[in-house]
Amino acid sequence: MANVLLVDDDVDLGKLISEYLTEEGFNVFHQVNGRDVLAFVAEHRIDVIILDIMLPGMNGIEILRRIRRVDNIPVLMMTARGDEVDRIAGLDLGADDYLAKPCSPGELAARLRAILRRAASSRAGSADTIEVGDLSIDPRGRKALWKGTMLALTGAEFNLMEALASRPGQIVSRGELCELGLGRPLTRFERTIDVHMSSIRQKMGLLADGRSPIVNVRGQGYQLVTG
């Protein structure tokens, strides 16, 4: 049973979501104050966090920023419908996925399963290390080294990096990356993959010749450079 931490100051909504997710087989903890989240995560085993942006005490963006300094626990952000700025800010800081409120509990449960399924699949997959130039990926340990230095990747970012490294030099479509990295189909006007890729490229830096190790092939997808 996966432990889910729901962080939302709407008590009634939190109760509704908690009851639904519990019926779906999740073990749900509910926090209403942003300032209590970091201490709670430090004291409990949490598999995934549902994090609302508008919170008393400390907003969701700042909470995510602090979590990412010490942990890569999967985080699904909840944002106001149409508030793209908050969504992009959350993804830039390392959120694994997002949903606009109001959302259906069924879709929320499906998103959580997709996040957890991807993490479990990667851990249970090939134990062999993937080596592509200066990039080394340990699928079982979910660690990625670039030029000998550990990359601080979120769960979704690691999934995307693993997908590219498994097909070095090949173009992997955004649709495939959405399925492999986020565990769900690509939707129209979806920008999540692009934001994650931008974050990964920033963390890796440039090759000696000034190129990015990950190329955005316009209209097709992304490609991991092999040399």
Coordinates of N, CA and C in Angstrom, one line a residue:
M1 N 0.8 -1.2 0.0 CA 0.0 0.0 0.0 C 0.9 1.2 0.0
A2 N 0.7 2.1 -1.0 CA 1.5 3.3 -1.1 C 1.0 4.4 -0.1
N3 N 2.0 5.0 0.5 CA 1.7 6.1 1.4 C 1.7 7.5 0.7
V4 N 0.5 8.1 0.7 CA 0.3 9.4 0.0 C 0.2 10.5 1.0
L5 N 0.9 11.6 0.8 CA 0.7 12.8 1.6 C 0.0 13.8 0.8
L6 N -1.2 14.1 1.2 CA -2.0 15.2 0.6 C -1.8 16.5 1.4
V7 N -1.4 17.5 0.7 CA -1.2 18.8 1.3 C -2.2 19.8 0.7
D8 N -3.3 20.1 1.4 CA -4.3 21.0 0.9 C -5.0 21.6 2.1
D9 N -5.2 22.9 2.1 CA -5.8 23.6 3.3 C -7.4 23.5 3.2
D10 N -7.9 23.0 2.1 CA -9.4 22.9 2.0 C -9.7 21.6 2.7
V11 N -10.3 21.7 3.9 CA -10.5 20.5 4.7 C -11.6 19.6 4.1
D12 N -12.6 20.2 3.5 CA -13.7 19.4 2.9 C -13.2 18.6 1.7
L13 N -12.4 19.3 0.9 CA -11.9 18.7 -0.3 C -10.9 17.6 0.1
G14 N -10.1 17.9 1.1 CA -9.1 17.0 1.5 C -9.7 15.7 2.1
K15 N -10.8 15.9 2.8 CA -11.6 14.7 3.3 C -12.1 13.9 2.1
L16 N -12.7 14.5 1.1 CA -13.2 13.8 0.0 C -12.1 13.0 -0.8
I17 N -11.0 13.7 -1.0 CA -9.9 13.1 -1.8 C -9.4 11.9 -0.9
S18 N -9.2 12.1 0.4 CA -8.6 11.1 1.2 C -9.5 9.9 1.2
E19 N -10.8 10.1 1.4 CA -11.7 8.9 1.4 C -11.7 8.2 0.1
Y20 N -11.7 8.9 -1.0 CA -11.6 8.2 -2.3 C -10.4 7.4 -2.5
L21 N -9.2 8.1 -2.2 CA -7.9 7.4 -2.4 C -7.8 6.2 -1.5
T22 N -8.4 6.3 -0.3 CA -8.3 5.2 0.6 C -9.1 4.0 0.1
E23 N -10.3 4.3 -0.5 CA -11.0 3.2 -1.2 C -10.3 2.6 -2.3
E24 N -9.4 3.4 -3.0 CA -8.6 2.9 -4.1 C -7.4 2.2 -3.7
G25 N -7.2 2.0 -2.4 CA -6.0 1.3 -1.9 C -4.8 2.0 -1.5
F26 N -4.9 3.4 -1.4 CA -3.8 4.2 -0.9 C -4.0 4.4 0.6
N27 N -2.8 4.6 1.2 CA -2.8 5.0 2.6 C -2.5 6.5 2.7
V28 N -3.5 7.3 3.1 CA -3.5 8.8 2.9 C -3.2 9.5 4.2
F29 N -2.3 10.4 4.2 CA -2.1 11.4 5.3 C -2.5 12.8 4.7
H30 N -3.1 13.6 5.6 CA -3.5 14.9 5.1 C -3.0 16.0 6.0
Q31 N -2.3 16.9 5.4 CA -1.7 18.1 6.1 C -2.4 19.4 5.5
V32 N -2.7 20.3 6.4 CA -3.4 21.6 5.9 C -2.5 22.8 5.9
N33 N -1.4 22.7 6.7 CA -0.5 23.8 6.8 C 0.9 23.5 6.2
G34 N 1.3 24.4 5.3 CA 2.5 24.2 4.5 C 3.8 24.0 5.4
R35 N 3.8 24.7 6.5 CA 5.0 24.7 7.4 C 5.2 23.3 8.1
D36 N 4.1 22.5 8.1 CA 4.3 21.2 8.8 C 4.8 20.1 7.8
V37 N 4.8 20.4 6.5 CA 5.1 19.3 5.6 C 6.5 18.8 5.7
L38 N 7.5 19.6 5.7 CA 8.9 19.1 5.7 C 9.2 18.2 6.9
A39 N 8.7 18.6 8.1 CA 8.9 17.8 9.3 C 8.2 16.5 9.2
F40 N 7.0 16.5 8.6 CA 6.2 15.3 8.4 C 6.9 14.3 7.5
V41 N 7.4 14.8 6.4 CA 8.1 14.0 5.4 C 9.3 13.4 6.0
A42 N 10.0 14.1 6.9 CA 11.2 13.6 7.5 C 11.0 12.5 8.5
E43 N 9.7 12.5 9.0 CA 9.4 11.5 10.1 C 8.6 10.3 9.6
H44 N 8.1 10.4 8.3 CA 7.3 9.3 7.8 C 7.8 8.8 6.4
R45 N 7.5 7.6 6.1 CA 7.9 7.1 4.8 C 6.7 7.5 3.8
I46 N 7.0 8.4 2.9 CA 6.0 8.8 2.0 C 6.4 8.5 0.6
D47 N 5.5 7.9 -0.2 CA 5.8 7.4 -1.5 C 5.6 8.5 -2.6
V48 N 4.6 9.3 -2.3 CA 4.2 10.4 -3.3 C 3.5 11.5 -2.6
I49 N 3.7 12.7 -3.0 CA 3.0 13.9 -2.4 C 2.1 14.5 -3.4
I50 N 0.9 14.8 -2.9 CA 0.0 15.7 -3.7 C 0.1 17.1 -3.0
L51 N 0.5 18.0 -3.8 CA 0.9 19.3 -3.1 C 0.1 20.5 -3.8
D52 N -0.8 21.1 -3.0 CA -1.5 22.3 -3.5 C -0.5 23.5 -3.5
I53 N -0.7 24.4 -4.4 CA 0.2 25.6 -4.4 C -0.2 26.6 -3.4
M54 N -1.5 26.9 -3.3 CA -2.0 27.9 -2.4 C -2.2 27.3 -1.0
L55 N -1.3 27.6 -0.1 CA -1.3 27.0 1.2 C -1.0 28.1 2.3
P56 N -1.5 28.0 3.5 CA -1.2 28.9 4.5 C 0.2 28.5 5.1
G57 N 0.9 29.5 5.6 CA 2.2 29.2 6.3 C 3.4 29.2 5.3
M58 N 3.2 28.4 4.3 CA 4.3 28.3 3.2 C 3.6 27.7 2.0
N59 N 3.8 28.4 0.9 CA 3.1 28.0 -0.4 C 3.8 26.7 -1.0
G60 N 3.0 26.1 -1.9 CA 3.5 24.8 -2.4 C 4.8 25.0 -3.2
I61 N 5.0 26.1 -3.9 CA 6.3 26.3 -4.6 C 7.5 26.3 -3.7
E62 N 7.4 27.0 -2.6 CA 8.5 27.0 -1.6 C 8.7 25.6 -1.0
I63 N 7.6 24.9 -0.7 CA 7.7 23.6 -0.1 C 8.4 22.7 -1.1
L64 N 8.1 22.7 -2.3 CA 8.7 21.9 -3.3 C 10.2 22.2 -3.5
R65 N 10.5 23.5 -3.4 CA 11.9 23.9 -3.5 C 12.7 23.3 -2.4
R66 N 12.2 23.3 -1.2 CA 12.9 22.8 0.0 C 13.0 21.3 -0.1
I67 N 11.9 20.6 -0.5 CA 11.9 19.2 -0.6 C 13.0 18.7 -1.6
R68 N 13.1 19.4 -2.7 CA 14.1 19.0 -3.8 C 15.5 19.2 -3.4
R69 N 15.8 20.0 -2.3 CA 17.1 20.2 -1.8 C 17.7 18.9 -1.2
V70 N 16.7 18.1 -0.7 CA 17.1 16.9 0.1 C 16.5 15.6 -0.3
D71 N 15.5 15.6 -1.2 CA 14.8 14.3 -1.6 C 14.3 14.4 -3.0
N72 N 14.2 13.3 -3.6 CA 13.6 13.2 -5.0 C 12.2 12.5 -4.9
I73 N 11.6 12.5 -3.8 CA 10.3 11.9 -3.7 C 9.3 12.5 -4.7
P74 N 8.5 11.6 -5.4 CA 7.6 12.1 -6.4 C 6.6 13.1 -5.9
V75 N 6.4 14.2 -6.6 CA 5.4 15.2 -6.2 C 4.5 15.6 -7.4
L76 N 3.2 15.5 -7.1 CA 2.2 15.9 -8.1 C 1.6 17.2 -7.6
M77 N 1.7 18.3 -8.4 CA 1.2 19.6 -8.0 C -0.2 19.8 -8.3
M78 N -1.0 20.5 -7.5 CA -2.3 20.9 -7.8 C -2.4 22.4 -8.0
T79 N -2.8 22.8 -9.1 CA -2.8 24.3 -9.4 C -4.3 24.7 -9.8
A80 N -4.5 26.0 -9.7 CA -5.8 26.5 -10.1 C -5.9 26.4 -11.6
R81 N -7.1 26.1 -12.1 CA -7.2 25.8 -13.6 C -6.8 27.1 -14.4
G82 N -6.0 26.9 -15.4 CA -5.6 27.9 -16.2 C -4.4 28.7 -15.7
D83 N -3.9 28.4 -14.5 CA -2.7 29.1 -14.0 C -1.4 28.5 -14.5
E84 N -1.1 28.8 -15.7 CA 0.1 28.1 -16.3 C 1.4 28.5 -15.7
V85 N 1.5 29.8 -15.2 CA 2.7 30.2 -14.5 C 3.1 29.3 -13.4
D86 N 2.1 29.0 -12.5 CA 2.4 28.2 -11.3 C 2.8 26.8 -11.8
R87 N 2.1 26.2 -12.8 CA 2.4 24.9 -13.3 C 3.9 24.8 -13.8
I88 N 4.3 25.8 -14.6 CA 5.6 25.8 -15.1 C 6.6 26.0 -14.0
A89 N 6.3 26.9 -13.0 CA 7.2 27.1 -11.9 C 7.4 25.8 -11.1
G90 N 6.3 25.0 -10.9 CA 6.4 23.8 -10.2 C 7.2 22.7 -11.0
L91 N 7.0 22.6 -12.3 CA 7.8 21.7 -13.1 C 9.3 22.1 -13.1
D92 N 9.5 23.4 -13.2 CA 10.9 23.8 -13.2 C 11.6 23.4 -11.9
L93 N 10.9 23.4 -10.8 CA 11.5 23.1 -9.5 C 11.6 21.6 -9.3
G94 N 11.0 20.8 -10.2 CA 11.1 19.4 -10.0 C 9.8 18.6 -9.7
A95 N 8.7 19.2 -9.9 CA 7.4 18.4 -9.8 C 7.4 17.4 -10.9
D96 N 6.8 16.2 -10.5 CA 6.8 15.1 -11.5 C 5.6 15.2 -12.4
D97 N 4.5 15.8 -11.9 CA 3.3 16.0 -12.7 C 2.5 17.0 -12.1
Y98 N 1.4 17.4 -12.8 CA 0.4 18.4 -12.2 C -1.0 18.1 -12.6
L99 N -1.9 18.6 -11.8 CA -3.3 18.5 -12.2 C -4.0 19.9 -11.9
A100 N -4.9 20.3 -12.7 CA -5.6 21.6 -12.5 C -6.8 21.3 -11.6
K101 N -7.1 22.2 -10.7 CA -8.3 22.0 -9.8 C -9.4 22.8 -10.4
P102 N -10.6 22.4 -10.3 CA -11.0 21.1 -9.7 C -10.7 19.9 -10.7
C103 N -10.4 18.8 -10.1 CA -10.1 17.6 -10.9 C -11.0 16.4 -10.4
S104 N -11.1 15.4 -11.2 CA -11.9 14.2 -10.7 C -11.0 13.4 -9.9
P105 N -11.5 12.8 -8.8 CA -10.7 11.9 -7.9 C -10.1 10.7 -8.7
G106 N -10.9 10.3 -9.7 CA -10.5 9.2 -10.5 C -9.2 9.5 -11.3
E107 N -9.2 10.7 -11.9 CA -8.0 11.0 -12.6 C -6.8 11.2 -11.7
L108 N -7.0 11.8 -10.5 CA -6.0 11.9 -9.6 C -5.4 10.6 -9.2
A109 N -6.2 9.6 -8.9 CA -5.8 8.3 -8.6 C -5.0 7.6 -9.7
A110 N -5.4 7.9 -10.9 CA -4.7 7.3 -12.1 C -3.4 7.9 -12.3
R111 N -3.3 9.2 -12.0 CA -2.0 9.9 -12.1 C -1.0 9.4 -11.1
L112 N -1.5 9.2 -9.9 CA -0.7 8.7 -8.8 C -0.2 7.3 -9.1
R113 N -1.0 6.4 -9.6 CA -0.6 5.1 -10.0 C 0.5 5.1 -11.1
A114 N 0.3 6.0 -12.1 CA 1.3 6.1 -13.1 C 2.6 6.5 -12.6
I115 N 2.6 7.5 -11.7 CA 3.9 7.9 -11.1 C 4.6 6.8 -10.3
L116 N 3.8 6.1 -9.5 CA 4.3 5.0 -8.7 C 4.7 3.8 -9.6
R117 N 4.0 3.6 -10.6 CA 4.3 2.5 -11.5 C 5.6 2.7 -12.2
R118 N 5.8 3.9 -12.7 CA 7.1 4.2 -13.4 C 8.3 4.0 -12.4
A119 N 8.1 4.5 -11.2 CA 9.2 4.4 -10.3 C 9.5 2.9 -10.0
A120 N 8.5 2.1 -9.7 CA 8.6 0.7 -9.4 C 9.2 -0.1 -10.6
S121 N 8.7 0.3 -11.8 CA 9.2 -0.4 -13.0 C 10.7 -0.2 -13.3
S122 N 11.1 1.0 -13.0 CA 12.5 1.4 -13.2 C 13.4 0.6 -12.2
R123 N 12.9 0.5 -10.9 CA 13.7 -0.2 -9.9 C 13.8 -1.7 -10.2
A124 N 12.7 -2.2 -10.8 CA 12.6 -3.7 -11.0 C 13.2 -4.1 -12.4
G125 N 13.6 -3.1 -13.2 CA 14.0 -3.3 -14.5 C 15.5 -3.9 -14.5
S126 N 16.1 -3.7 -15.7 CA 17.5 -4.2 -15.8 C 18.4 -3.6 -14.8
A127 N 19.2 -4.5 -14.2 CA 20.2 -4.1 -13.2 C 21.4 -3.6 -13.8
D128 N 21.6 -3.8 -15.1 CA 22.8 -3.4 -15.8 C 22.9 -1.9 -16.0
T129 N 24.0 -1.4 -15.7 CA 24.3 0.1 -15.9 C 24.3 0.4 -17.4
I130 N 23.6 1.6 -17.7 CA 23.6 2.1 -19.0 C 24.7 3.1 -19.2
E131 N 25.6 2.9 -20.1 CA 26.7 3.8 -20.3 C 26.6 4.4 -21.7
V132 N 26.5 5.8 -21.8 CA 26.5 6.5 -23.0 C 27.4 7.7 -22.9
G133 N 28.6 7.5 -23.4 CA 29.6 8.6 -23.3 C 29.9 8.9 -21.9
D134 N 29.8 10.1 -21.5 CA 30.0 10.5 -20.1 C 28.8 10.3 -19.2
L135 N 27.8 9.7 -19.7 CA 26.6 9.5 -18.9 C 26.5 8.0 -18.5
S136 N 26.3 7.8 -17.2 CA 26.1 6.5 -16.6 C 24.8 6.5 -15.8
I137 N 24.0 5.5 -16.1 CA 22.7 5.4 -15.4 C 22.6 4.0 -14.7
D138 N 22.2 4.0 -13.5 CA 22.0 2.8 -12.7 C 20.4 2.7 -12.5
P139 N 19.8 1.9 -13.4 CA 18.3 1.8 -13.3 C 17.8 1.3 -11.9
R140 N 18.5 0.3 -11.3 CA 18.0 -0.2 -10.1 C 18.1 0.8 -9.0
G141 N 19.3 1.4 -8.9 CA 19.5 2.4 -7.9 C 18.9 3.8 -8.2
R142 N 18.4 3.9 -9.4 CA 17.8 5.2 -9.9 C 18.8 6.4 -9.7
K143 N 20.0 6.1 -10.2 CA 21.0 7.2 -10.1 C 21.6 7.4 -11.4
A144 N 21.9 8.7 -11.7 CA 22.5 9.1 -13.0 C 23.8 9.9 -12.7
L145 N 24.9 9.5 -13.3 CA 26.2 10.2 -13.2 C 26.5 10.9 -14.6
W146 N 26.9 12.1 -14.5 CA 27.3 12.8 -15.7 C 28.7 13.4 -15.5
K147 N 29.6 12.9 -16.3 CA 31.0 13.2 -16.1 C 31.5 13.0 -14.7
G148 N 31.0 11.8 -14.1 CA 31.4 11.4 -12.8 C 30.7 12.1 -11.6
T149 N 29.8 13.0 -11.9 CA 29.1 13.8 -10.9 C 27.6 13.3 -10.9
M150 N 27.0 13.1 -9.7 CA 25.7 12.7 -9.6 C 24.7 13.8 -10.0
L151 N 23.8 13.5 -10.9 CA 22.8 14.5 -11.3 C 21.6 14.4 -10.3
A152 N 21.2 15.6 -9.8 CA 20.1 15.7 -8.9 C 18.8 15.7 -9.7
L153 N 18.3 14.5 -10.1 CA 17.1 14.4 -11.0 C 15.9 14.0 -10.1
T154 N 14.8 14.6 -10.5 CA 13.5 14.1 -9.9 C 13.1 12.8 -10.5
G155 N 12.1 12.2 -9.9 CA 11.7 10.9 -10.4 C 11.3 10.9 -11.9
A156 N 10.5 11.9 -12.3 CA 10.2 12.0 -13.7 C 11.4 12.3 -14.6
E157 N 12.3 13.1 -14.2 CA 13.5 13.4 -14.9 C 14.3 12.2 -15.1
F158 N 14.4 11.4 -14.1 CA 15.2 10.2 -14.2 C 14.6 9.2 -15.2
N159 N 13.3 9.1 -15.2 CA 12.6 8.2 -16.1 C 12.8 8.7 -17.6
L160 N 12.8 10.0 -17.8 CA 13.0 10.5 -19.1 C 14.5 10.3 -19.6
M161 N 15.4 10.5 -18.6 CA 16.8 10.3 -19.0 C 17.1 8.9 -19.3
E162 N 16.5 8.0 -18.5 CA 16.7 6.5 -18.8 C 16.1 6.2 -20.2
A163 N 14.9 6.8 -20.5 CA 14.3 6.5 -21.8 C 15.2 6.9 -23.0
L164 N 15.9 8.0 -22.8 CA 16.8 8.5 -23.9 C 18.0 7.7 -23.9
A165 N 18.6 7.4 -22.7 CA 19.8 6.6 -22.7 C 19.7 5.2 -23.2
S166 N 18.5 4.7 -23.1 CA 18.2 3.3 -23.6 C 18.2 3.3 -25.2
R167 N 18.1 4.5 -25.8 CA 18.0 4.6 -27.2 C 19.0 5.7 -27.7
P168 N 20.3 5.5 -27.4 CA 21.2 6.6 -27.7 C 21.3 6.9 -29.1
G169 N 21.3 8.2 -29.5 CA 21.5 8.6 -30.8 C 20.2 8.6 -31.6
Q170 N 19.1 8.0 -31.0 CA 17.8 7.9 -31.7 C 16.9 9.0 -31.2
I171 N 16.0 9.5 -32.1 CA 15.0 10.5 -31.7 C 13.8 9.7 -31.0
V172 N 13.5 10.2 -29.8 CA 12.4 9.6 -29.1 C 11.3 10.7 -29.0
S173 N 10.1 10.3 -29.5 CA 9.1 11.3 -29.7 C 8.6 11.8 -28.3
R174 N 7.9 12.9 -28.3 CA 7.4 13.5 -27.1 C 6.3 12.6 -26.5
G175 N 5.5 11.9 -27.5 CA 4.5 11.0 -27.0 C 5.1 9.8 -26.3
E176 N 6.2 9.2 -26.9 CA 6.8 8.1 -26.2 C 7.4 8.5 -24.8
L177 N 8.0 9.7 -24.8 CA 8.6 10.2 -23.6 C 7.5 10.4 -22.5
C178 N 6.4 10.9 -22.9 CA 5.3 11.1 -21.9 C 4.8 9.8 -21.4
E179 N 4.7 8.8 -22.2 CA 4.3 7.4 -21.8 C 5.4 6.8 -20.9
L180 N 6.6 6.9 -21.3 CA 7.7 6.3 -20.5 C 8.1 7.1 -19.3
G181 N 8.1 8.4 -19.4 CA 8.5 9.2 -18.3 C 7.4 9.5 -17.2
L182 N 6.2 9.8 -17.7 CA 5.1 10.1 -16.8 C 4.0 9.1 -16.7
G183 N 4.1 8.0 -17.6 CA 3.1 6.9 -17.5 C 1.8 7.3 -18.0
R184 N 1.6 8.2 -18.8 CA 0.3 8.6 -19.4 C 0.5 9.1 -20.8
P185 N -0.6 9.2 -21.6 CA -0.5 9.6 -22.9 C -0.3 11.1 -23.0
L186 N 0.3 11.6 -24.1 CA 0.6 13.0 -24.3 C -0.8 13.6 -24.7
T187 N -1.0 14.8 -24.1 CA -2.3 15.5 -24.4 C -2.0 16.7 -25.3
R188 N -3.0 17.2 -25.9 CA -2.8 18.4 -26.8 C -2.3 19.6 -26.0
F189 N -1.3 20.3 -26.5 CA -0.7 21.5 -25.9 C 0.1 21.1 -24.6
E190 N 0.4 19.8 -24.5 CA 1.2 19.4 -23.3 C 2.6 20.0 -23.3
R191 N 3.0 20.6 -22.2 CA 4.3 21.2 -22.2 C 5.2 20.6 -21.1
T192 N 4.6 19.6 -20.3 CA 5.3 19.0 -19.2 C 6.6 18.4 -19.6
I193 N 6.7 17.7 -20.7 CA 7.9 17.0 -21.2 C 8.9 18.0 -21.5
D194 N 8.6 19.1 -22.2 CA 9.5 20.1 -22.6 C 10.2 20.8 -21.3
V195 N 9.3 21.1 -20.3 CA 9.8 21.7 -19.1 C 10.8 20.8 -18.4
H196 N 10.4 19.5 -18.3 CA 11.4 18.5 -17.7 C 12.7 18.4 -18.5
M197 N 12.6 18.4 -19.8 CA 13.8 18.3 -20.6 C 14.7 19.5 -20.4
S198 N 14.1 20.7 -20.4 CA 14.8 21.9 -20.2 C 15.6 21.9 -18.8
S199 N 14.9 21.3 -17.8 CA 15.6 21.2 -16.5 C 16.8 20.2 -16.6
I200 N 16.6 19.1 -17.2 CA 17.7 18.1 -17.3 C 18.8 18.7 -18.1
R201 N 18.6 19.4 -19.2 CA 19.7 20.0 -20.0 C 20.4 21.1 -19.1
Q202 N 19.7 21.8 -18.3 CA 20.4 22.8 -17.5 C 21.3 22.1 -16.5
K203 N 20.8 21.0 -15.9 CA 21.6 20.3 -14.9 C 22.9 19.6 -15.5
M204 N 22.8 19.2 -16.8 CA 23.9 18.6 -17.5 C 24.9 19.6 -18.0
G205 N 24.5 20.7 -18.4 CA 25.4 21.7 -19.0 C 25.6 21.4 -20.5
L206 N 26.8 21.8 -21.0 CA 27.1 21.7 -22.4 C 28.3 20.7 -22.6
L207 N 28.4 20.2 -23.8 CA 29.5 19.4 -24.2 C 30.7 20.3 -24.5
A208 N 31.8 19.7 -24.7 CA 33.1 20.5 -25.0 C 32.9 21.4 -26.2
D209 N 32.1 20.9 -27.2 CA 32.0 21.7 -28.4 C 30.9 22.7 -28.3
G210 N 30.3 22.9 -27.2 CA 29.2 23.9 -27.0 C 27.8 23.4 -27.2
R211 N 27.7 22.1 -27.7 CA 26.3 21.6 -27.9 C 25.7 21.1 -26.6
S212 N 24.4 21.0 -26.6 CA 23.7 20.4 -25.5 C 23.8 18.8 -25.7
P213 N 23.9 18.1 -24.6 CA 24.0 16.6 -24.8 C 22.6 16.0 -25.1
I214 N 21.6 16.8 -25.0 CA 20.2 16.4 -25.3 C 19.7 17.4 -26.4
V215 N 19.3 16.9 -27.5 CA 18.9 17.8 -28.6 C 17.4 17.7 -28.8
N216 N 16.8 18.9 -28.9 CA 15.4 19.0 -29.2 C 15.2 19.0 -30.8
V217 N 14.7 17.9 -31.3 CA 14.5 17.9 -32.8 C 13.1 18.4 -33.1
R218 N 13.0 19.5 -33.6 CA 11.8 20.2 -33.8 C 10.7 19.4 -34.5
G219 N 9.6 19.2 -33.9 CA 8.5 18.5 -34.5 C 8.6 17.0 -34.4
Q220 N 9.7 16.5 -33.8 CA 9.9 15.0 -33.7 C 10.0 14.5 -32.3
G221 N 10.9 15.2 -31.5 CA 11.2 14.7 -30.1 C 12.5 15.1 -29.6
Y222 N 13.1 14.2 -28.8 CA 14.4 14.5 -28.2 C 15.4 13.4 -28.5
Q223 N 16.7 13.8 -28.5 CA 17.7 12.8 -28.8 C 18.9 13.0 -27.9
L224 N 19.4 11.9 -27.4 CA 20.7 11.9 -26.6 C 21.9 11.8 -27.5
V225 N 22.7 12.8 -27.5 CA 23.9 12.9 -28.3 C 24.9 11.8 -27.9
T226 N 25.5 11.1 -28.8 CA 26.4 10.0 -28.5 C 27.8 10.4 -28.7
G227 N 28.1 11.5 -29.4 CA 29.5 11.8 -29.6 C 29.6 13.1 -30.4

